[in-house]
JSON list of C-alpha atoms in Angstrom, two decimals:
[
{"chain": "Y", "resi": 764, "resn": "UNK", "atom": "CA", "xyz": [133.74, 78.81, 91.01]},
{"chain": "Y", "resi": 765, "resn": "UNK", "atom": "CA", "xyz": [132.41, 79.90, 87.63]},
{"chain": "Y", "resi": 766, "resn": "UNK", "atom": "CA", "xyz": [130.23, 76.77, 87.52]},
{"chain": "Y", "resi": 767, "resn": "UNK", "atom": "CA", "xyz": [128.79, 77.62, 90.96]},
{"chain": "Y", "resi": 768, "resn": "UNK", "atom": "CA", "xyz": [127.68, 80.99, 89.63]},
{"chain": "Y", "resi": 769, "resn": "UNK", "atom": "CA", "xyz": [126.03, 79.41, 86.59]},
{"chain": "Y", "resi": 770, "resn": "UNK", "atom": "CA", "xyz": [124.16, 76.84, 88.70]},
{"chain": "Y", "resi": 771, "resn": "UNK", "atom": "CA", "xyz": [122.86, 79.38, 91.21]},
{"chain": "Y", "resi": 772, "resn": "UNK", "atom": "CA", "xyz": [119.21, 80.26, 90.69]},
{"chain": "Y", "resi": 773, "resn": "UNK", "atom": "CA", "xyz": [118.67, 83.83, 89.63]},
{"chain": "Y", "resi": 774, "resn": "UNK", "atom": "CA", "xyz": [116.85, 86.08, 92.07]},
{"chain": "Y", "resi": 775, "resn": "UNK", "atom": "CA", "xyz": [113.15, 86.29, 91.28]},
{"chain": "Y", "resi": 776, "resn": "UNK", "atom": "CA", "xyz": [113.27, 90.07, 90.94]},
{"chain": "Y", "resi": 777, "resn": "UNK", "atom": "CA", "xyz": [110.51, 92.36, 92.04]},
{"chain": "Y", "resi": 778, "resn": "UNK", "atom": "CA", "xyz": [106.82, 91.64, 91.51]},
{"chain": "Y", "resi": 779, "resn": "UNK", "atom": "CA", "xyz": [104.67, 94.05, 89.55]},
{"chain": "Y", "resi": 780, "resn": "UNK", "atom": "CA", "xyz": [103.24, 95.28, 92.84]},
{"chain": "Y", "resi": 781, "resn": "UNK", "atom": "CA", "xyz": [106.71, 95.97, 94.19]},
{"chain": "Y", "resi": 782, "resn": "UNK", "atom": "CA", "xyz": [107.77, 97.73, 90.99]},
{"chain": "Y", "resi": 783, "resn": "UNK", "atom": "CA", "xyz": [104.72, 99.89, 90.70]},
{"chain": "Y", "resi": 784, "resn": "UNK", "atom": "CA", "xyz": [104.39, 103.09, 92.65]},
{"chain": "Y", "resi": 785, "resn": "UNK", "atom": "CA", "xyz": [101.83, 105.67, 91.89]},
{"chain": "Y", "resi": 786, "resn": "UNK", "atom": "CA", "xyz": [102.28, 109.28, 92.78]},
{"chain": "Y", "resi": 787, "resn": "UNK", "atom": "CA", "xyz": [99.04, 111.21, 92.90]},
{"chain": "Y", "resi": 788, "resn": "UNK", "atom": "CA", "xyz": [98.47, 114.90, 93.11]},
{"chain": "Y", "resi": 789, "resn": "UNK", "atom": "CA", "xyz": [94.83, 115.83, 93.33]},
{"chain": "Y", "resi": 790, "resn": "UNK", "atom": "CA", "xyz": [93.50, 119.36, 93.30]},
{"chain": "Y", "resi": 791, "resn": "UNK", "atom": "CA", "xyz": [90.00, 119.60, 94.74]},
{"chain": "Y", "resi": 792, "resn": "UNK", "atom": "CA", "xyz": [87.55, 122.45, 95.12]},
{"chain": "Y", "resi": 793, "resn": "UNK", "atom": "CA", "xyz": [84.37, 120.52, 95.80]},
{"chain": "Y", "resi": 794, "resn": "UNK", "atom": "CA", "xyz": [85.11, 118.44, 92.68]},
{"chain": "Y", "resi": 795, "resn": "UNK", "atom": "CA", "xyz": [88.31, 117.05, 91.29]},
{"chain": "Y", "resi": 796, "resn": "UNK", "atom": "CA", "xyz": [90.03, 119.71, 89.18]},
{"chain": "Y", "resi": 797, "resn": "UNK", "atom": "CA", "xyz": [93.48, 118.21, 88.75]},
{"chain": "Y", "resi": 798, "resn": "UNK", "atom": "CA", "xyz": [95.24, 114.87, 88.82]},
{"chain": "Y", "resi": 799, "resn": "UNK", "atom": "CA", "xyz": [98.84, 113.83, 88.31]},
{"chain": "Y", "resi": 800, "resn": "UNK", "atom": "CA", "xyz": [99.72, 110.14, 88.17]},
{"chain": "Y", "resi": 801, "resn": "UNK", "atom": "CA", "xyz": [103.25, 108.79, 87.95]},
{"chain": "Y", "resi": 802, "resn": "UNK", "atom": "CA", "xyz": [103.71, 105.07, 87.35]},
{"chain": "Y", "resi": 803, "resn": "UNK", "atom": "CA", "xyz": [107.03, 103.31, 87.86]},
{"chain": "Y", "resi": 804, "resn": "UNK", "atom": "CA", "xyz": [107.85, 100.11, 86.02]},
{"chain": "Y", "resi": 805, "resn": "UNK", "atom": "CA", "xyz": [110.78, 97.97, 84.84]},
{"chain": "Y", "resi": 806, "resn": "UNK", "atom": "CA", "xyz": [112.40, 98.94, 81.58]},
{"chain": "Y", "resi": 807, "resn": "UNK", "atom": "CA", "xyz": [111.59, 95.52, 80.07]},
{"chain": "Y", "resi": 808, "resn": "UNK", "atom": "CA", "xyz": [107.84, 95.74, 80.66]},
{"chain": "Y", "resi": 809, "resn": "UNK", "atom": "CA", "xyz": [107.13, 99.01, 78.83]},
{"chain": "Y", "resi": 810, "resn": "UNK", "atom": "CA", "xyz": [107.34, 99.75, 75.14]},
{"chain": "Y", "resi": 811, "resn": "UNK", "atom": "CA", "xyz": [107.24, 103.47, 74.40]},
{"chain": "Y", "resi": 812, "resn": "UNK", "atom": "CA", "xyz": [108.67, 104.00, 70.93]},
{"chain": "Y", "resi": 813, "resn": "UNK", "atom": "CA", "xyz": [106.78, 107.21, 70.39]},
{"chain": "Y", "resi": 814, "resn": "UNK", "atom": "CA", "xyz": [106.71, 110.18, 72.73]},
{"chain": "Y", "resi": 815, "resn": "UNK", "atom": "CA", "xyz": [103.21, 110.70, 74.14]},
{"chain": "Y", "resi": 816, "resn": "UNK", "atom": "CA", "xyz": [102.16, 114.00, 75.69]},
{"chain": "Y", "resi": 817, "resn": "UNK", "atom": "CA", "xyz": [101.48, 113.71, 79.43]},
{"chain": "Y", "resi": 818, "resn": "UNK", "atom": "CA", "xyz": [98.54, 116.13, 79.42]},
{"chain": "Y", "resi": 819, "resn": "UNK", "atom": "CA", "xyz": [100.74, 118.70, 81.15]},
{"chain": "Y", "resi": 820, "resn": "UNK", "atom": "CA", "xyz": [103.10, 119.30, 78.26]},
{"chain": "Y", "resi": 821, "resn": "UNK", "atom": "CA", "xyz": [106.33, 117.41, 77.86]},
{"chain": "Y", "resi": 822, "resn": "UNK", "atom": "CA", "xyz": [106.87, 113.70, 77.42]},
{"chain": "Y", "resi": 823, "resn": "UNK", "atom": "CA", "xyz": [104.80, 111.06, 79.18]},
{"chain": "Y", "resi": 824, "resn": "UNK", "atom": "CA", "xyz": [107.68, 108.60, 79.48]},
{"chain": "Y", "resi": 825, "resn": "UNK", "atom": "CA", "xyz": [110.82, 109.37, 81.48]},
{"chain": "Y", "resi": 826, "resn": "UNK", "atom": "CA", "xyz": [113.72, 106.98, 80.94]},
{"chain": "Y", "resi": 827, "resn": "UNK", "atom": "CA", "xyz": [117.39, 106.98, 81.82]},
{"chain": "Y", "resi": 828, "resn": "UNK", "atom": "CA", "xyz": [119.36, 107.74, 84.97]},
{"chain": "Y", "resi": 829, "resn": "UNK", "atom": "CA", "xyz": [117.43, 110.98, 85.62]},
{"chain": "Y", "resi": 830, "resn": "UNK", "atom": "CA", "xyz": [114.62, 113.11, 84.28]},
{"chain": "Y", "resi": 831, "resn": "UNK", "atom": "CA", "xyz": [112.25, 115.86, 85.24]},
{"chain": "Y", "resi": 832, "resn": "UNK", "atom": "CA", "xyz": [108.67, 116.94, 84.72]},
{"chain": "Y", "resi": 833, "resn": "UNK", "atom": "CA", "xyz": [106.57, 119.96, 85.67]},
{"chain": "Y", "resi": 834, "resn": "UNK", "atom": "CA", "xyz": [102.94, 120.93, 85.73]},
{"chain": "Y", "resi": 835, "resn": "UNK", "atom": "CA", "xyz": [101.69, 122.96, 82.79]},
{"chain": "Y", "resi": 836, "resn": "UNK", "atom": "CA", "xyz": [102.44, 126.70, 83.05]},
{"chain": "Y", "resi": 837, "resn": "UNK", "atom": "CA", "xyz": [105.26, 126.10, 85.56]},
{"chain": "Y", "resi": 838, "resn": "UNK", "atom": "CA", "xyz": [106.44, 128.21, 87.37]},
{"chain": "Y", "resi": 839, "resn": "UNK", "atom": "CA", "xyz": [102.99, 129.84, 87.26]},
{"chain": "Y", "resi": 840, "resn": "UNK", "atom": "CA", "xyz": [99.87, 128.16, 88.65]},
{"chain": "Y", "resi": 841, "resn": "UNK", "atom": "CA", "xyz": [98.48, 125.12, 86.88]},
{"chain": "Y", "resi": 842, "resn": "UNK", "atom": "CA", "xyz": [95.07, 125.20, 85.22]},
{"chain": "Y", "resi": 843, "resn": "UNK", "atom": "CA", "xyz": [91.85, 123.86, 86.75]},
{"chain": "Y", "resi": 844, "resn": "UNK", "atom": "CA", "xyz": [90.65, 120.55, 85.36]},
{"chain": "Y", "resi": 845, "resn": "UNK", "atom": "CA", "xyz": [94.18, 119.45, 84.52]},
{"chain": "Y", "resi": 846, "resn": "UNK", "atom": "CA", "xyz": [94.95, 115.74, 84.30]},
{"chain": "Y", "resi": 847, "resn": "UNK", "atom": "CA", "xyz": [98.53, 114.54, 83.85]},
{"chain": "Y", "resi": 848, "resn": "UNK", "atom": "CA", "xyz": [100.40, 111.26, 83.99]},
{"chain": "Y", "resi": 849, "resn": "UNK", "atom": "CA", "xyz": [103.97, 110.10, 83.56]},
{"chain": "Y", "resi": 850, "resn": "UNK", "atom": "CA", "xyz": [105.63, 106.70, 83.33]},
{"chain": "Y", "resi": 851, "resn": "UNK", "atom": "CA", "xyz": [109.05, 106.56, 84.97]},
{"chain": "Y", "resi": 852, "resn": "UNK", "atom": "CA", "xyz": [110.94, 103.54, 83.65]},
{"chain": "Y", "resi": 853, "resn": "UNK", "atom": "CA", "xyz": [114.12, 102.12, 85.17]},
{"chain": "Y", "resi": 854, "resn": "UNK", "atom": "CA", "xyz": [116.20, 98.98, 84.81]},
{"chain": "Y", "resi": 855, "resn": "UNK", "atom": "CA", "xyz": [115.27, 96.11, 87.17]},
{"chain": "Y", "resi": 856, "resn": "UNK", "atom": "CA", "xyz": [116.87, 96.48, 90.58]},
{"chain": "Y", "resi": 857, "resn": "UNK", "atom": "CA", "xyz": [117.19, 100.28, 90.35]},
{"chain": "Y", "resi": 858, "resn": "UNK", "atom": "CA", "xyz": [115.78, 102.60, 93.01]},
{"chain": "Y", "resi": 859, "resn": "UNK", "atom": "CA", "xyz": [113.67, 105.64, 92.16]},
{"chain": "Y", "resi": 860, "resn": "UNK", "atom": "CA", "xyz": [114.20, 108.86, 94.11]},
{"chain": "Y", "resi": 861, "resn": "UNK", "atom": "CA", "xyz": [111.72, 111.74, 93.84]},
{"chain": "Y", "resi": 862, "resn": "UNK", "atom": "CA", "xyz": [113.24, 115.19, 94.35]},
{"chain": "Y", "resi": 863, "resn": "UNK", "atom": "CA", "xyz": [111.15, 118.37, 94.37]},
{"chain": "Y", "resi": 864, "resn": "UNK", "atom": "CA", "xyz": [112.94, 121.64, 93.61]},
{"chain": "Y", "resi": 865, "resn": "UNK", "atom": "CA", "xyz": [109.75, 123.72, 93.67]},
{"chain": "Y", "resi": 866, "resn": "UNK", "atom": "CA", "xyz": [106.55, 122.35, 95.15]},
{"chain": "Y", "resi": 867, "resn": "UNK", "atom": "CA", "xyz": [103.61, 124.50, 96.23]},
{"chain": "Y", "resi": 868, "resn": "UNK", "atom": "CA", "xyz": [100.00, 123.71, 97.11]},
{"chain": "Y", "resi": 869, "resn": "UNK", "atom": "CA", "xyz": [97.02, 126.00, 97.57]},
{"chain": "Y", "resi": 870, "resn": "UNK", "atom": "CA", "xyz": [96.23, 126.17, 101.30]},
{"chain": "Y", "resi": 871, "resn": "UNK", "atom": "CA", "xyz": [92.57, 125.70, 102.30]},
{"chain": "Y", "resi": 872, "resn": "UNK", "atom": "CA", "xyz": [90.64, 124.41, 105.29]},
{"chain": "Y", "resi": 873, "resn": "UNK", "atom": "CA", "xyz": [89.42, 120.81, 105.26]},
{"chain": "Y", "resi": 874, "resn": "UNK", "atom": "CA", "xyz": [91.62, 119.88, 102.31]},
{"chain": "Y", "resi": 875, "resn": "UNK", "atom": "CA", "xyz": [89.15, 121.29, 99.79]},
{"chain": "Y", "resi": 876, "resn": "UNK", "atom": "CA", "xyz": [91.86, 122.41, 97.35]},
{"chain": "Y", "resi": 877, "resn": "UNK", "atom": "CA", "xyz": [95.19, 120.75, 96.65]},
{"chain": "Y", "resi": 878, "resn": "UNK", "atom": "CA", "xyz": [96.83, 117.80, 98.27]},
{"chain": "Y", "resi": 879, "resn": "UNK", "atom": "CA", "xyz": [99.61, 115.45, 97.31]},
{"chain": "Y", "resi": 880, "resn": "UNK", "atom": "CA", "xyz": [99.77, 111.71, 98.00]},
{"chain": "Y", "resi": 881, "resn": "UNK", "atom": "CA", "xyz": [102.26, 108.97, 97.33]},
{"chain": "Y", "resi": 882, "resn": "UNK", "atom": "CA", "xyz": [100.69, 105.56, 97.01]},
{"chain": "Y", "resi": 883, "resn": "UNK", "atom": "CA", "xyz": [101.38, 102.05, 95.84]},
{"chain": "Y", "resi": 884, "resn": "UNK", "atom": "CA", "xyz": [98.90, 99.38, 94.81]},
{"chain": "Y", "resi": 885, "resn": "UNK", "atom": "CA", "xyz": [98.03, 98.71, 98.46]},
{"chain": "Y", "resi": 886, "resn": "UNK", "atom": "CA", "xyz": [97.11, 102.29, 99.31]},
{"chain": "Y", "resi": 887, "resn": "UNK", "atom": "CA", "xyz": [98.44, 105.65, 100.48]},
{"chain": "Y", "resi": 888, "resn": "UNK", "atom": "CA", "xyz": [102.04, 105.73, 101.72]},
{"chain": "Y", "resi": 889, "resn": "UNK", "atom": "CA", "xyz": [102.12, 109.45, 102.53]},
{"chain": "Y", "resi": 890, "resn": "UNK", "atom": "CA", "xyz": [100.05, 112.60, 102.14]},
{"chain": "Y", "resi": 891, "resn": "UNK", "atom": "CA", "xyz": [100.69, 116.31, 102.54]},
{"chain": "Y", "resi": 892, "resn": "UNK", "atom": "CA", "xyz": [98.30, 119.24, 102.40]},
{"chain": "Y", "resi": 893, "resn": "UNK", "atom": "CA", "xyz": [100.96, 121.93, 102.52]},
{"chain": "Y", "resi": 894, "resn": "UNK", "atom": "CA", "xyz": [103.83, 123.38, 100.55]},
{"chain": "Y", "resi": 895, "resn": "UNK", "atom": "CA", "xyz": [107.09, 121.49, 100.93]},
{"chain": "Y", "resi": 896, "resn": "UNK", "atom": "CA", "xyz": [110.02, 123.72, 101.88]},
{"chain": "Y", "resi": 897, "resn": "UNK", "atom": "CA", "xyz": [113.66, 122.74, 101.26]},
{"chain": "Y", "resi": 898, "resn": "UNK", "atom": "CA", "xyz": [115.79, 122.18, 104.39]}
]
């Protein structure tokens, strides 16, 4: 039985496209005034020996079984013109869950202020223009 396991081909794993999700938060008032990008990748494909600032304060790279990040000035409003990004790194085969404890967007007509999208390399998976309330 042990020989059968050794002779079995290993699963191919996930492609870069499958491993990469991008979470975008764009604040607009006629022009782009804020952007948050979160990129997910396998642990093996990223080398982050030094801690890089995300642009919103705090580390750019999140590693381990859990982590958190916030916009600058949280829990107060974020600044105009803000641009932030984070890399969330997990071991191959792990699943990433996004959990929002406090999430608020500026409400405007025609989506001229804030909106939040989740997208992968193929395009937008979801979009909201409103504050998310816990159940």
